């Protein structure tokens, strides 16, 4: 079990830094949370990105693979160790294969699968987790090669305080 977590930990990309140094979608998450009055401090702690080439959602699928669950276990344990009240926005992204409506729904299904896992397995309160789908609107790589599409199929977890 420990070896599996170590393997997955190398596969999870974490970005730490100031709001100005993080992705546009993380900045958007902070603004949404502030507008909704969800945060006392309005501070971005970090962003974790689970890409499809590492955690394997499967083409057109939203079910969590064992690698995705292990990555989420590590993410949850890290938050529990910090022992801080946080707000999490889970963002679902897809590649550009399929129509806009399909990709919106698929991105939302992936984000919701992560939300349900964090709630059921780690007891994270649902009122502190928001889900949103960007569909294929915010690619981080070129969608032409397979590798680029795999990078675009991702779930980002934005942790705010």
PDB file of C-alpha atoms in Angstrom:
ATOM      1  CA  UNK A   1       0.000   0.000   0.000  1.00  0.00           C
ATOM      2  CA  UNK A   2       2.778   2.427   0.953  1.00  0.00           C
ATOM      3  CA  UNK A   3       4.637   1.673  -2.281  1.00  0.00           C
ATOM      4  CA  UNK A   4       1.489   2.402  -4.304  1.00  0.00           C
ATOM      5  CA  UNK A   5       1.055   5.765  -2.547  1.00  0.00           C
ATOM      6  CA  UNK A   6       4.719   6.604  -3.209  1.00  0.00           C
ATOM      7  CA  UNK A   7       4.272   5.786  -6.905  1.00  0.00           C
ATOM      8  CA  UNK A   8       1.184   7.926  -7.165  1.00  0.00           C
ATOM      9  CA  UNK A   9       2.765  10.774  -5.237  1.00  0.00           C
ATOM     10  CA  UNK A  10       5.278  11.088  -8.050  1.00  0.00           C
ATOM     11  CA  UNK A  11       2.396  11.305 -10.491  1.00  0.00           C
ATOM     12  CA  UNK A  12       0.471  14.089  -8.801  1.00  0.00           C
ATOM     13  CA  UNK A  13       1.518  17.561  -9.866  1.00  0.00           C
ATOM     14  CA  UNK A  14       1.290  20.206  -7.168  1.00  0.00           C
ATOM     15  CA  UNK A  15       1.671  23.874  -7.781  1.00  0.00           C
ATOM     16  CA  UNK A  16       2.384  26.090  -4.776  1.00  0.00           C
ATOM     17  CA  UNK A  17       2.532  29.847  -4.963  1.00  0.00           C
ATOM     18  CA  UNK A  18       0.832  33.163  -4.968  1.00  0.00           C
ATOM     19  CA  UNK A  19      -2.437  33.783  -6.787  1.00  0.00           C
ATOM     20  CA  UNK A  20      -0.583  35.651  -9.532  1.00  0.00           C
ATOM     21  CA  UNK A  21       1.598  32.589 -10.204  1.00  0.00           C
ATOM     22  CA  UNK A  22      -1.152  29.990 -10.578  1.00  0.00           C
ATOM     23  CA  UNK A  23      -3.495  28.976 -13.332  1.00  0.00           C
ATOM     24  CA  UNK A  24      -6.304  31.167 -14.562  1.00  0.00           C
ATOM     25  CA  UNK A  25      -8.831  28.594 -13.362  1.00  0.00           C
ATOM     26  CA  UNK A  26      -7.386  28.696  -9.828  1.00  0.00           C
ATOM     27  CA  UNK A  27      -7.701  32.473  -9.858  1.00  0.00           C
ATOM     28  CA  UNK A  28     -11.297  32.063 -11.069  1.00  0.00           C
ATOM     29  CA  UNK A  29     -11.986  29.642  -8.193  1.00  0.00           C
ATOM     30  CA  UNK A  30     -10.712  32.165  -5.654  1.00  0.00           C
ATOM     31  CA  UNK A  31     -12.912  34.891  -7.122  1.00  0.00           C
ATOM     32  CA  UNK A  32     -16.003  32.620  -7.122  1.00  0.00           C
ATOM     33  CA  UNK A  33     -15.408  31.625  -3.507  1.00  0.00           C
ATOM     34  CA  UNK A  34     -14.958  35.218  -2.400  1.00  0.00           C
ATOM     35  CA  UNK A  35     -18.109  36.296  -4.231  1.00  0.00           C
ATOM     36  CA  UNK A  36     -20.036  33.456  -2.600  1.00  0.00           C
ATOM     37  CA  UNK A  37     -18.737  34.468   0.831  1.00  0.00           C
ATOM     38  CA  UNK A  38     -17.182  31.020   1.292  1.00  0.00           C
ATOM     39  CA  UNK A  39     -13.847  32.184   2.631  1.00  0.00           C
ATOM     40  CA  UNK A  40     -12.825  34.161   5.661  1.00  0.00           C
ATOM     41  CA  UNK A  41      -9.291  34.905   4.459  1.00  0.00           C
ATOM     42  CA  UNK A  42      -9.588  34.606   0.697  1.00  0.00           C
ATOM     43  CA  UNK A  43      -6.205  32.912   0.367  1.00  0.00           C
ATOM     44  CA  UNK A  44      -5.132  30.352  -2.210  1.00  0.00           C
ATOM     45  CA  UNK A  45      -3.154  27.559  -0.536  1.00  0.00           C
ATOM     46  CA  UNK A  46      -2.341  25.423  -3.580  1.00  0.00           C
ATOM     47  CA  UNK A  47      -3.615  23.615  -6.654  1.00  0.00           C
ATOM     48  CA  UNK A  48      -3.288  19.910  -7.390  1.00  0.00           C
ATOM     49  CA  UNK A  49      -3.844  18.625 -10.918  1.00  0.00           C
ATOM     50  CA  UNK A  50      -4.724  15.017 -11.688  1.00  0.00           C
ATOM     51  CA  UNK A  51      -4.108  14.476 -15.391  1.00  0.00           C
ATOM     52  CA  UNK A  52      -5.618  11.629 -17.369  1.00  0.00           C
ATOM     53  CA  UNK A  53      -2.258  10.343 -18.594  1.00  0.00           C
ATOM     54  CA  UNK A  54      -1.335   9.686 -14.957  1.00  0.00           C
ATOM     55  CA  UNK A  55      -4.576   8.664 -13.237  1.00  0.00           C
ATOM     56  CA  UNK A  56      -6.456   7.219 -16.230  1.00  0.00           C
ATOM     57  CA  UNK A  57     -10.099   8.203 -16.162  1.00  0.00           C
ATOM     58  CA  UNK A  58     -10.533   6.289 -19.392  1.00  0.00           C
ATOM     59  CA  UNK A  59     -11.783   7.842 -22.606  1.00  0.00           C
ATOM     60  CA  UNK A  60     -15.268   9.234 -22.023  1.00  0.00           C
ATOM     61  CA  UNK A  61     -15.360   7.844 -18.463  1.00  0.00           C
ATOM     62  CA  UNK A  62     -15.729   9.482 -15.084  1.00  0.00           C
ATOM     63  CA  UNK A  63     -15.143   6.520 -12.750  1.00  0.00           C
ATOM     64  CA  UNK A  64     -12.075   6.806 -10.550  1.00  0.00           C
ATOM     65  CA  UNK A  65      -9.283   4.327 -11.246  1.00  0.00           C
ATOM     66  CA  UNK A  66      -7.229   2.785  -8.423  1.00  0.00           C
ATOM     67  CA  UNK A  67      -4.431   5.251  -9.274  1.00  0.00           C
ATOM     68  CA  UNK A  68      -6.859   8.185  -9.053  1.00  0.00           C
ATOM     69  CA  UNK A  69      -8.185   6.958  -5.694  1.00  0.00           C
ATOM     70  CA  UNK A  70      -4.626   6.578  -4.375  1.00  0.00           C
ATOM     71  CA  UNK A  71      -3.781  10.117  -5.524  1.00  0.00           C
ATOM     72  CA  UNK A  72      -6.912  11.437  -3.798  1.00  0.00           C
ATOM     73  CA  UNK A  73      -6.044   9.504  -0.634  1.00  0.00           C
ATOM     74  CA  UNK A  74      -2.648  11.211  -0.597  1.00  0.00           C
ATOM     75  CA  UNK A  75      -4.272  14.606  -1.246  1.00  0.00           C
ATOM     76  CA  UNK A  76      -6.786  14.071   1.582  1.00  0.00           C
ATOM     77  CA  UNK A  77      -4.166  12.853   4.046  1.00  0.00           C
ATOM     78  CA  UNK A  78      -2.006  15.876   3.287  1.00  0.00           C
ATOM     79  CA  UNK A  79      -4.932  18.195   4.047  1.00  0.00           C
ATOM     80  CA  UNK A  80      -5.749  16.323   7.259  1.00  0.00           C
ATOM     81  CA  UNK A  81      -2.128  16.690   8.420  1.00  0.00           C
ATOM     82  CA  UNK A  82      -2.302  20.448   7.900  1.00  0.00           C
ATOM     83  CA  UNK A  83      -5.433  20.464  10.081  1.00  0.00           C
ATOM     84  CA  UNK A  84      -6.820  23.650   8.533  1.00  0.00           C
ATOM     85  CA  UNK A  85     -10.376  24.446   7.565  1.00  0.00           C
ATOM     86  CA  UNK A  86     -10.248  24.688   3.790  1.00  0.00           C
ATOM     87  CA  UNK A  87     -12.596  25.161   0.870  1.00  0.00           C
ATOM     88  CA  UNK A  88     -11.969  23.033  -2.217  1.00  0.00           C
ATOM     89  CA  UNK A  89     -13.079  23.703  -5.761  1.00  0.00           C
ATOM     90  CA  UNK A  90     -12.884  20.641  -7.998  1.00  0.00           C
ATOM     91  CA  UNK A  91     -12.635  21.529 -11.677  1.00  0.00           C
ATOM     92  CA  UNK A  92     -13.361  18.988 -14.411  1.00  0.00           C
ATOM     93  CA  UNK A  93     -11.664  19.388 -17.784  1.00  0.00           C
ATOM     94  CA  UNK A  94     -11.824  17.369 -21.008  1.00  0.00           C
ATOM     95  CA  UNK A  95     -10.098  17.205 -24.354  1.00  0.00           C
ATOM     96  CA  UNK A  96     -11.883  18.555 -27.440  1.00  0.00           C
ATOM     97  CA  UNK A  97     -13.244  15.212 -28.655  1.00  0.00           C
ATOM     98  CA  UNK A  98     -17.041  15.340 -28.602  1.00  0.00           C
ATOM     99  CA  UNK A  99     -19.503  18.201 -28.552  1.00  0.00           C
ATOM    100  CA  UNK A 100     -19.553  21.101 -26.132  1.00  0.00           C
ATOM    101  CA  UNK A 101     -22.543  19.814 -24.117  1.00  0.00           C
ATOM    102  CA  UNK A 102     -21.049  16.322 -23.878  1.00  0.00           C
ATOM    103  CA  UNK A 103     -17.719  17.662 -22.637  1.00  0.00           C
ATOM    104  CA  UNK A 104     -19.415  19.958 -20.097  1.00  0.00           C
ATOM    105  CA  UNK A 105     -21.307  16.983 -18.652  1.00  0.00           C
ATOM    106  CA  UNK A 106     -18.240  14.717 -18.693  1.00  0.00           C
ATOM    107  CA  UNK A 107     -16.090  17.338 -16.931  1.00  0.00           C
ATOM    108  CA  UNK A 108     -18.800  17.775 -14.306  1.00  0.00           C
ATOM    109  CA  UNK A 109     -19.155  13.993 -13.844  1.00  0.00           C
ATOM    110  CA  UNK A 110     -15.407  13.665 -13.262  1.00  0.00           C
ATOM    111  CA  UNK A 111     -15.378  16.518 -10.751  1.00  0.00           C
ATOM    112  CA  UNK A 112     -18.438  15.099  -8.977  1.00  0.00           C
ATOM    113  CA  UNK A 113     -16.816  11.635  -8.758  1.00  0.00           C
ATOM    114  CA  UNK A 114     -13.857  13.249  -6.967  1.00  0.00           C
ATOM    115  CA  UNK A 115     -16.190  15.211  -4.661  1.00  0.00           C
ATOM    116  CA  UNK A 116     -18.146  12.103  -3.693  1.00  0.00           C
ATOM    117  CA  UNK A 117     -14.941  10.145  -3.056  1.00  0.00           C
ATOM    118  CA  UNK A 118     -13.521  12.847  -0.756  1.00  0.00           C
ATOM    119  CA  UNK A 119     -16.816  12.971   1.126  1.00  0.00           C
ATOM    120  CA  UNK A 120     -17.447   9.242   1.466  1.00  0.00           C
ATOM    121  CA  UNK A 121     -13.909   7.999   2.024  1.00  0.00           C
ATOM    122  CA  UNK A 122     -12.388  10.940   3.876  1.00  0.00           C
ATOM    123  CA  UNK A 123     -15.421  12.631   5.435  1.00  0.00           C
ATOM    124  CA  UNK A 124     -14.752  16.011   3.858  1.00  0.00           C
ATOM    125  CA  UNK A 125     -17.934  18.063   4.347  1.00  0.00           C
ATOM    126  CA  UNK A 126     -19.843  18.648   1.114  1.00  0.00           C
ATOM    127  CA  UNK A 127     -20.549  22.292   1.982  1.00  0.00           C
ATOM    128  CA  UNK A 128     -16.791  22.949   1.776  1.00  0.00           C
ATOM    129  CA  UNK A 129     -16.448  21.437  -1.706  1.00  0.00           C
ATOM    130  CA  UNK A 130     -17.658  22.958  -4.955  1.00  0.00           C
ATOM    131  CA  UNK A 131     -17.560  21.354  -8.408  1.00  0.00           C
ATOM    132  CA  UNK A 132     -17.420  23.057 -11.766  1.00  0.00           C
ATOM    133  CA  UNK A 133     -16.853  21.906 -15.329  1.00  0.00           C
ATOM    134  CA  UNK A 134     -14.766  23.765 -17.841  1.00  0.00           C
ATOM    135  CA  UNK A 135     -15.377  21.076 -20.462  1.00  0.00           C
ATOM    136  CA  UNK A 136     -12.837  21.636 -23.238  1.00  0.00           C
ATOM    137  CA  UNK A 137     -12.691  25.433 -22.776  1.00  0.00           C
ATOM    138  CA  UNK A 138      -9.350  25.654 -20.897  1.00  0.00           C
ATOM    139  CA  UNK A 139      -6.824  23.339 -22.594  1.00  0.00           C
ATOM    140  CA  UNK A 140      -3.290  23.222 -21.207  1.00  0.00           C
ATOM    141  CA  UNK A 141      -1.879  21.398 -24.243  1.00  0.00           C
ATOM    142  CA  UNK A 142      -2.488  21.034 -27.981  1.00  0.00           C
ATOM    143  CA  UNK A 143      -5.440  18.702 -28.607  1.00  0.00           C
ATOM    144  CA  UNK A 144      -4.014  17.348 -31.898  1.00  0.00           C
ATOM    145  CA  UNK A 145      -1.588  14.739 -30.504  1.00  0.00           C
ATOM    146  CA  UNK A 146      -2.805  11.988 -28.191  1.00  0.00           C
ATOM    147  CA  UNK A 147      -0.415  13.143 -25.471  1.00  0.00           C
ATOM    148  CA  UNK A 148      -1.890  16.644 -25.539  1.00  0.00           C
ATOM    149  CA  UNK A 149      -5.442  15.317 -25.285  1.00  0.00           C
ATOM    150  CA  UNK A 150      -4.390  13.179 -22.294  1.00  0.00           C
ATOM    151  CA  UNK A 151      -3.021  16.284 -20.532  1.00  0.00           C
ATOM    152  CA  UNK A 152      -6.267  18.148 -21.173  1.00  0.00           C
ATOM    153  CA  UNK A 153      -8.363  15.355 -19.604  1.00  0.00           C
ATOM    154  CA  UNK A 154      -7.805  16.344 -16.002  1.00  0.00           C
ATOM    155  CA  UNK A 155      -9.302  17.288 -12.686  1.00  0.00           C
ATOM    156  CA  UNK A 156      -7.852  20.237 -10.784  1.00  0.00           C
ATOM    157  CA  UNK A 157      -8.363  20.574  -7.034  1.00  0.00           C
ATOM    158  CA  UNK A 158      -7.966  24.163  -5.898  1.00  0.00           C
ATOM    159  CA  UNK A 159      -7.483  24.465  -2.143  1.00  0.00           C
ATOM    160  CA  UNK A 160      -8.512  27.772  -0.597  1.00  0.00           C
ATOM    161  CA  UNK A 161      -8.574  29.060   2.966  1.00  0.00           C
TER     162      UNK A 161
END
